[in-house]
mmCIF file of C-alpha atoms in Angstrom:
data_model
loop_
_atom_site.group_PDB
_atom_site.id
_atom_site.type_symbol
_atom_site.label_atom_id
_atom_site.label_comp_id
_atom_site.label_asym_id
_atom_site.label_seq_id
_atom_site.Cartn_x
_atom_site.Cartn_y
_atom_site.Cartn_z
ATOM 1 C CA ASP J 1 3.402 16.681 -11.296
ATOM 2 C CA THR J 2 1.520 13.759 -12.877
ATOM 3 C CA GLY J 3 1.426 11.478 -9.829
ATOM 4 C CA VAL J 4 -1.496 10.613 -7.577
ATOM 5 C CA SER J 5 -2.606 13.578 -5.505
ATOM 6 C CA GLN J 6 -4.710 13.672 -2.368
ATOM 7 C CA ASP J 7 -6.417 16.517 -0.616
ATOM 8 C CA PRO J 8 -6.246 17.535 2.135
ATOM 9 C CA ARG J 9 -2.920 16.237 3.413
ATOM 10 C CA HIS J 10 -4.023 16.654 7.014
ATOM 11 C CA LYS J 11 -7.438 16.868 8.638
ATOM 12 C CA ILE J 12 -8.231 17.385 12.297
ATOM 13 C CA THR J 13 -11.858 17.020 13.260
ATOM 14 C CA LYS J 14 -14.026 16.515 16.300
ATOM 15 C CA ARG J 15 -15.749 13.254 16.982
ATOM 16 C CA GLY J 16 -19.115 13.102 15.314
ATOM 17 C CA GLN J 17 -18.252 15.381 12.406
ATOM 18 C CA ASN J 18 -18.275 14.283 8.774
ATOM 19 C CA VAL J 19 -15.124 14.467 6.658
ATOM 20 C CA THR J 20 -14.492 14.036 2.947
ATOM 21 C CA PHE J 21 -11.192 13.313 1.229
ATOM 22 C CA ARG J 22 -10.380 13.594 -2.433
ATOM 23 C CA CYS J 23 -8.032 11.573 -4.629
ATOM 24 C CA ASP J 24 -6.924 12.434 -8.148
ATOM 25 C CA PRO J 25 -5.343 9.399 -9.826
ATOM 26 C CA ILE J 26 -2.818 9.307 -12.640
ATOM 27 C CA SER J 27 -4.873 10.304 -15.653
ATOM 28 C CA GLU J 28 -4.589 7.141 -17.734
ATOM 29 C CA HIS J 29 -5.188 4.805 -14.781
ATOM 30 C CA ASN J 30 -8.697 3.425 -14.608
ATOM 31 C CA ARG J 31 -8.262 1.539 -11.327
ATOM 32 C CA LEU J 32 -8.368 3.449 -8.058
ATOM 33 C CA TYR J 33 -7.881 2.055 -4.562
ATOM 34 C CA TRP J 34 -8.413 3.344 -1.055
ATOM 35 C CA TYR J 35 -6.388 2.050 1.899
ATOM 36 C CA ARG J 36 -6.201 2.899 5.571
ATOM 37 C CA GLN J 37 -2.905 2.802 7.442
ATOM 38 C CA THR J 38 -2.425 3.121 11.201
ATOM 39 C CA LEU J 39 0.887 3.587 12.981
ATOM 40 C CA GLY J 40 3.053 0.490 12.874
ATOM 41 C CA GLN J 41 0.858 -1.263 10.355
ATOM 42 C CA GLY J 42 0.859 -1.847 6.659
ATOM 43 C CA PRO J 43 -1.896 -0.395 4.485
ATOM 44 C CA GLU J 44 -5.270 -2.114 4.835
ATOM 45 C CA PHE J 45 -7.469 -2.363 1.757
ATOM 46 C CA LEU J 46 -10.778 -0.504 1.942
ATOM 47 C CA THR J 47 -12.229 -0.447 -1.565
ATOM 48 C CA TYR J 48 -11.415 -0.157 -5.239
ATOM 49 C CA PHE J 49 -12.934 1.146 -8.432
ATOM 50 C CA GLN J 50 -12.513 0.251 -12.038
ATOM 51 C CA ASN J 51 -13.610 3.348 -13.897
ATOM 52 C CA GLU J 52 -16.750 4.494 -12.042
ATOM 53 C CA ALA J 53 -17.724 1.025 -10.803
ATOM 54 C CA GLN J 54 -16.953 0.151 -7.199
ATOM 55 C CA LEU J 55 -15.944 -3.489 -7.550
ATOM 56 C CA GLU J 56 -15.014 -4.466 -4.027
ATOM 57 C CA LYS J 57 -15.446 -3.192 -0.498
ATOM 58 C CA SER J 58 -13.622 -4.487 2.556
ATOM 59 C CA ARG J 59 -15.468 -5.426 5.700
ATOM 60 C CA LEU J 60 -13.405 -2.637 7.273
ATOM 61 C CA LEU J 61 -15.589 -0.193 5.357
ATOM 62 C CA SER J 62 -18.439 0.303 7.794
ATOM 63 C CA ASP J 63 -21.745 1.963 6.956
ATOM 64 C CA ARG J 64 -20.248 5.291 8.004
ATOM 65 C CA PHE J 65 -17.795 5.121 5.121
ATOM 66 C CA SER J 66 -18.719 5.770 1.519
ATOM 67 C CA ALA J 67 -16.577 6.146 -1.561
ATOM 68 C CA GLU J 68 -17.520 7.446 -4.976
ATOM 69 C CA ARG J 69 -15.916 7.879 -8.344
ATOM 70 C CA PRO J 70 -18.754 9.399 -10.340
ATOM 71 C CA LYS J 71 -16.985 10.103 -13.629
ATOM 72 C CA GLY J 72 -14.290 7.503 -13.431
ATOM 73 C CA SER J 73 -11.623 10.095 -12.705
ATOM 74 C CA PHE J 74 -11.233 11.543 -9.192
ATOM 75 C CA SER J 75 -12.663 9.782 -6.163
ATOM 76 C CA THR J 76 -13.976 10.904 -2.789
ATOM 77 C CA LEU J 77 -14.002 9.034 0.501
ATOM 78 C CA GLU J 78 -16.480 10.282 3.088
ATOM 79 C CA ILE J 79 -16.591 9.307 6.731
ATOM 80 C CA GLN J 80 -19.745 10.209 8.575
ATOM 81 C CA ARG J 81 -20.014 10.643 12.359
ATOM 82 C CA THR J 82 -16.268 10.209 12.820
ATOM 83 C CA GLU J 83 -14.967 8.232 15.791
ATOM 84 C CA GLN J 84 -11.548 8.377 17.425
ATOM 85 C CA GLY J 85 -10.780 4.951 15.975
ATOM 86 C CA ASP J 86 -11.028 6.457 12.504
ATOM 87 C CA SER J 87 -7.773 8.345 13.096
ATOM 88 C CA ALA J 88 -5.345 7.031 10.502
ATOM 89 C CA MET J 89 -3.590 7.798 7.249
ATOM 90 C CA TYR J 90 -5.927 7.297 4.285
ATOM 91 C CA LEU J 91 -4.005 6.353 1.166
ATOM 92 C CA CYS J 92 -5.212 6.390 -2.406
ATOM 93 C CA ALA J 93 -3.539 4.469 -5.216
ATOM 94 C CA SER J 94 -4.182 4.060 -8.916
ATOM 95 C CA SER J 95 -3.125 1.543 -11.529
ATOM 96 C CA LEU J 96 -3.748 0.240 -14.980
ATOM 97 C CA PRO J 97 -5.927 -2.889 -15.046
ATOM 98 C CA SER J 98 -4.346 -6.365 -14.867
ATOM 99 C CA GLY J 99 -2.970 -7.626 -18.129
ATOM 100 C CA THR J 100 -2.372 -4.183 -19.558
ATOM 101 C CA SER J 101 1.355 -4.797 -19.740
ATOM 102 C CA GLY J 102 0.753 -7.699 -22.087
ATOM 103 C CA ARG J 103 2.454 -10.202 -19.802
ATOM 104 C CA VAL J 104 0.087 -12.598 -18.079
ATOM 105 C CA GLY J 105 0.330 -12.367 -14.332
ATOM 106 C CA VAL J 106 2.484 -9.239 -14.319
ATOM 107 C CA TYR J 107 1.587 -6.877 -11.545
ATOM 108 C CA ASN J 108 0.421 -3.510 -12.747
ATOM 109 C CA GLU J 109 1.941 -1.267 -10.138
ATOM 110 C CA GLN J 110 -0.288 0.636 -7.794
ATOM 111 C CA PHE J 111 1.045 4.172 -7.510
ATOM 112 C CA PHE J 112 0.265 5.697 -4.160
ATOM 113 C CA GLY J 113 -0.577 9.260 -3.274
ATOM 114 C CA PRO J 114 0.916 11.032 -0.249
ATOM 115 C CA GLY J 115 -2.118 10.220 1.897
ATOM 116 C CA THR J 116 -4.494 12.216 4.073
ATOM 117 C CA ARG J 117 -3.730 12.031 7.768
ATOM 118 C CA LEU J 118 -6.956 12.177 9.790
ATOM 119 C CA THR J 119 -6.984 12.969 13.482
ATOM 120 C CA VAL J 120 -10.289 12.666 15.307
ATOM 121 C CA LEU J 121 -10.332 14.436 18.664
ATOM 122 C CA GLY W 1 -7.361 -8.591 8.111
ATOM 123 C CA GLN W 2 -4.802 -11.030 6.777
ATOM 124 C CA GLN W 3 -1.213 -9.789 7.024
ATOM 125 C CA LEU W 4 2.231 -11.152 6.362
ATOM 126 C CA ASN W 5 4.857 -11.829 9.024
ATOM 127 C CA GLN W 6 7.690 -9.398 8.404
ATOM 128 C CA SER W 7 10.940 -9.245 10.359
ATOM 129 C CA PRO W 8 12.762 -7.592 11.878
ATOM 130 C CA GLN W 9 10.347 -4.939 13.060
ATOM 131 C CA SER W 10 13.101 -2.344 13.162
ATOM 132 C CA MET W 11 16.800 -2.015 12.473
ATOM 133 C CA PHE W 12 19.405 0.576 13.382
ATOM 134 C CA ILE W 13 22.617 0.239 11.400
ATOM 135 C CA GLN W 14 25.762 2.112 10.473
ATOM 136 C CA GLU W 15 26.123 3.636 7.037
ATOM 137 C CA GLY W 16 27.832 1.179 4.714
ATOM 138 C CA GLU W 17 26.436 -1.937 6.370
ATOM 139 C CA ASP W 18 24.300 -4.468 4.537
ATOM 140 C CA VAL W 19 20.701 -5.031 5.593
ATOM 141 C CA SER W 20 18.424 -8.030 5.279
ATOM 142 C CA MET W 21 14.716 -8.341 6.011
ATOM 143 C CA ASN W 22 12.199 -11.046 5.232
ATOM 144 C CA CYS W 23 8.549 -11.894 4.989
ATOM 145 C CA THR W 24 6.743 -15.170 5.543
ATOM 146 C CA SER W 25 3.187 -16.273 5.027
ATOM 147 C CA SER W 26 1.060 -19.319 5.642
ATOM 148 C CA SER W 27 -0.472 -18.756 2.208
ATOM 149 C CA ILE W 28 1.034 -19.069 -1.247
ATOM 150 C CA PHE W 29 1.380 -15.929 -3.312
ATOM 151 C CA ASN W 30 1.990 -15.655 -7.019
ATOM 152 C CA THR W 31 3.601 -12.249 -6.776
ATOM 153 C CA TRP W 32 5.724 -10.705 -4.046
ATOM 154 C CA LEU W 33 6.361 -6.988 -3.856
ATOM 155 C CA TRP W 34 8.674 -4.819 -1.803
ATOM 156 C CA TYR W 35 7.736 -1.181 -1.102
ATOM 157 C CA LYS W 36 9.468 1.637 0.735
ATOM 158 C CA GLN W 37 7.555 4.351 2.552
ATOM 159 C CA ASP W 38 9.121 7.642 3.598
ATOM 160 C CA PRO W 39 7.567 9.653 6.447
ATOM 161 C CA GLY W 40 4.422 11.460 5.353
ATOM 162 C CA GLU W 41 4.382 9.803 1.941
ATOM 163 C CA GLY W 42 2.735 6.843 0.284
ATOM 164 C CA PRO W 43 4.604 3.591 -0.408
ATOM 165 C CA VAL W 44 6.784 3.367 -3.526
ATOM 166 C CA LEU W 45 7.407 0.070 -5.312
ATOM 167 C CA LEU W 46 11.027 -1.132 -5.181
ATOM 168 C CA ILE W 47 10.968 -4.643 -6.605
ATOM 169 C CA ALA W 48 8.318 -7.041 -7.955
ATOM 170 C CA LEU W 49 8.869 -10.826 -8.028
ATOM 171 C CA TYR W 50 6.774 -13.151 -10.184
ATOM 172 C CA LYS W 51 8.304 -16.634 -10.083
ATOM 173 C CA ALA W 52 9.301 -18.974 -7.283
ATOM 174 C CA GLY W 53 13.056 -18.853 -6.870
ATOM 175 C CA GLU W 54 13.359 -15.584 -8.793
ATOM 176 C CA LEU W 55 16.191 -13.323 -7.686
ATOM 177 C CA THR W 56 15.899 -9.705 -8.813
ATOM 178 C CA SER W 57 18.117 -6.692 -8.279
ATOM 179 C CA ASN W 58 17.427 -2.980 -8.432
ATOM 180 C CA GLY W 59 20.651 -1.088 -7.798
ATOM 181 C CA ARG W 60 21.788 -1.899 -4.262
ATOM 182 C CA LEU W 61 18.579 -3.818 -3.596
ATOM 183 C CA THR W 62 18.198 -7.543 -4.132
ATOM 184 C CA ALA W 63 15.054 -9.540 -3.461
ATOM 185 C CA GLN W 64 14.170 -13.201 -3.820
ATOM 186 C CA PHE W 65 10.876 -15.037 -4.179
ATOM 187 C CA GLY W 66 11.077 -18.161 -1.997
ATOM 188 C CA ILE W 67 10.828 -21.585 -3.587
ATOM 189 C CA THR W 68 7.783 -22.454 -1.487
ATOM 190 C CA ARG W 69 6.108 -19.197 -2.620
ATOM 191 C CA LYS W 70 5.439 -18.472 1.025
ATOM 192 C CA ASP W 71 8.370 -16.196 1.712
ATOM 193 C CA SER W 72 10.602 -13.479 0.328
ATOM 194 C CA PHE W 73 13.638 -11.510 1.451
ATOM 195 C CA LEU W 74 15.037 -8.095 0.630
ATOM 196 C CA ASN W 75 18.704 -7.194 0.953
ATOM 197 C CA ILE W 76 20.147 -3.702 0.829
ATOM 198 C CA SER W 77 23.882 -3.501 0.322
ATOM 199 C CA ALA W 78 26.171 -0.673 1.424
ATOM 200 C CA SER W 79 23.402 1.299 3.129
ATOM 201 C CA ILE W 80 23.301 5.083 2.857
ATOM 202 C CA PRO W 81 21.358 7.657 4.910
ATOM 203 C CA SER W 82 18.602 7.994 2.309
ATOM 204 C CA ASP W 83 17.734 4.316 2.797
ATOM 205 C CA VAL W 84 15.981 5.391 5.994
ATOM 206 C CA GLY W 85 12.291 4.571 5.924
ATOM 207 C CA ILE W 86 9.822 1.770 6.388
ATOM 208 C CA TYR W 87 10.057 -1.224 4.076
ATOM 209 C CA PHE W 88 6.947 -3.282 3.417
ATOM 210 C CA CYS W 89 6.537 -6.622 1.770
ATOM 211 C CA ALA W 90 3.250 -7.345 0.043
ATOM 212 C CA GLY W 91 1.805 -10.438 -1.557
ATOM 213 C CA LEU W 92 -0.632 -10.347 -4.409
ATOM 214 C CA THR W 93 -3.548 -12.704 -4.156
ATOM 215 C CA LEU W 94 -6.732 -13.406 -6.054
ATOM 216 C CA ASN W 95 -9.905 -13.121 -4.007
ATOM 217 C CA ALA W 96 -13.180 -14.969 -4.496
ATOM 218 C CA GLY W 97 -14.288 -12.455 -7.100
ATOM 219 C CA ASN W 98 -11.125 -13.072 -9.112
ATOM 220 C CA ASN W 99 -9.915 -9.606 -8.182
ATOM 221 C CA ARG W 100 -6.322 -9.075 -7.183
ATOM 222 C CA LYS W 101 -5.627 -7.816 -3.689
ATOM 223 C CA LEU W 102 -2.436 -6.781 -1.937
ATOM 224 C CA ILE W 103 -1.779 -8.322 1.475
ATOM 225 C CA TRP W 104 0.797 -6.293 3.421
ATOM 226 C CA GLY W 105 3.422 -6.999 6.039
ATOM 227 C CA LEU W 106 3.725 -4.813 9.130
ATOM 228 C CA GLY W 107 6.892 -3.163 7.884
ATOM 229 C CA THR W 108 10.546 -2.970 8.844
ATOM 230 C CA SER W 109 11.667 0.419 10.066
ATOM 231 C CA LEU W 110 15.240 1.152 9.017
ATOM 232 C CA ALA W 111 17.437 3.807 10.595
ATOM 233 C CA VAL W 112 20.934 4.488 9.238
ATOM 234 C CA ASN W 113 23.563 6.211 11.322
ATOM 235 C CA PRO W 114 25.858 8.308 9.096
#
């Protein structure tokens, strides 16, 4: 399977604990995105990387959240001192950079992983 | 965060019926996207629209990019049970850093009765 993979698929933790999620993008994709999705909502952008550089972070990404992509391949998202409000599906996506298709303005599709569902008790 | 207005919120239809859903925004987008999300999975791109007025089909799916660039609709013809899922519209925008960002609707949940 050469799609985006995420691990773990499910995580149950107690409030105050730290959790770390991993995302493995499609191998030739140098852009990687993290989103959070709660029930009845669309995905909300958290952050994205181009290669190992973290180019943008949403205001949703509080100080308790940190994301890394040290070698420009897989990425980790860590949540420290989890709160019940952190319970959500955390989605990772990867894409080629804009313009790669050769057509100006063409959207380079973000391919999503299956997500990690976090439940904070 | 900014989100699109998507309607209806949910639909329950009989197999074989046609379905229509739409998205509106107060902002102009240069690209409209329609995704489908199955339970426990990430969204999958169905159709991408790049020009105002563009009408694009993908099998039984048809989507249009509104002339004002502030709206889009998705039609599904002759629905089948595997069409069940949540359909999201998304608009692609450029932020202040000239980076593209997806703005998402709240989704339309579709149930199909065989």
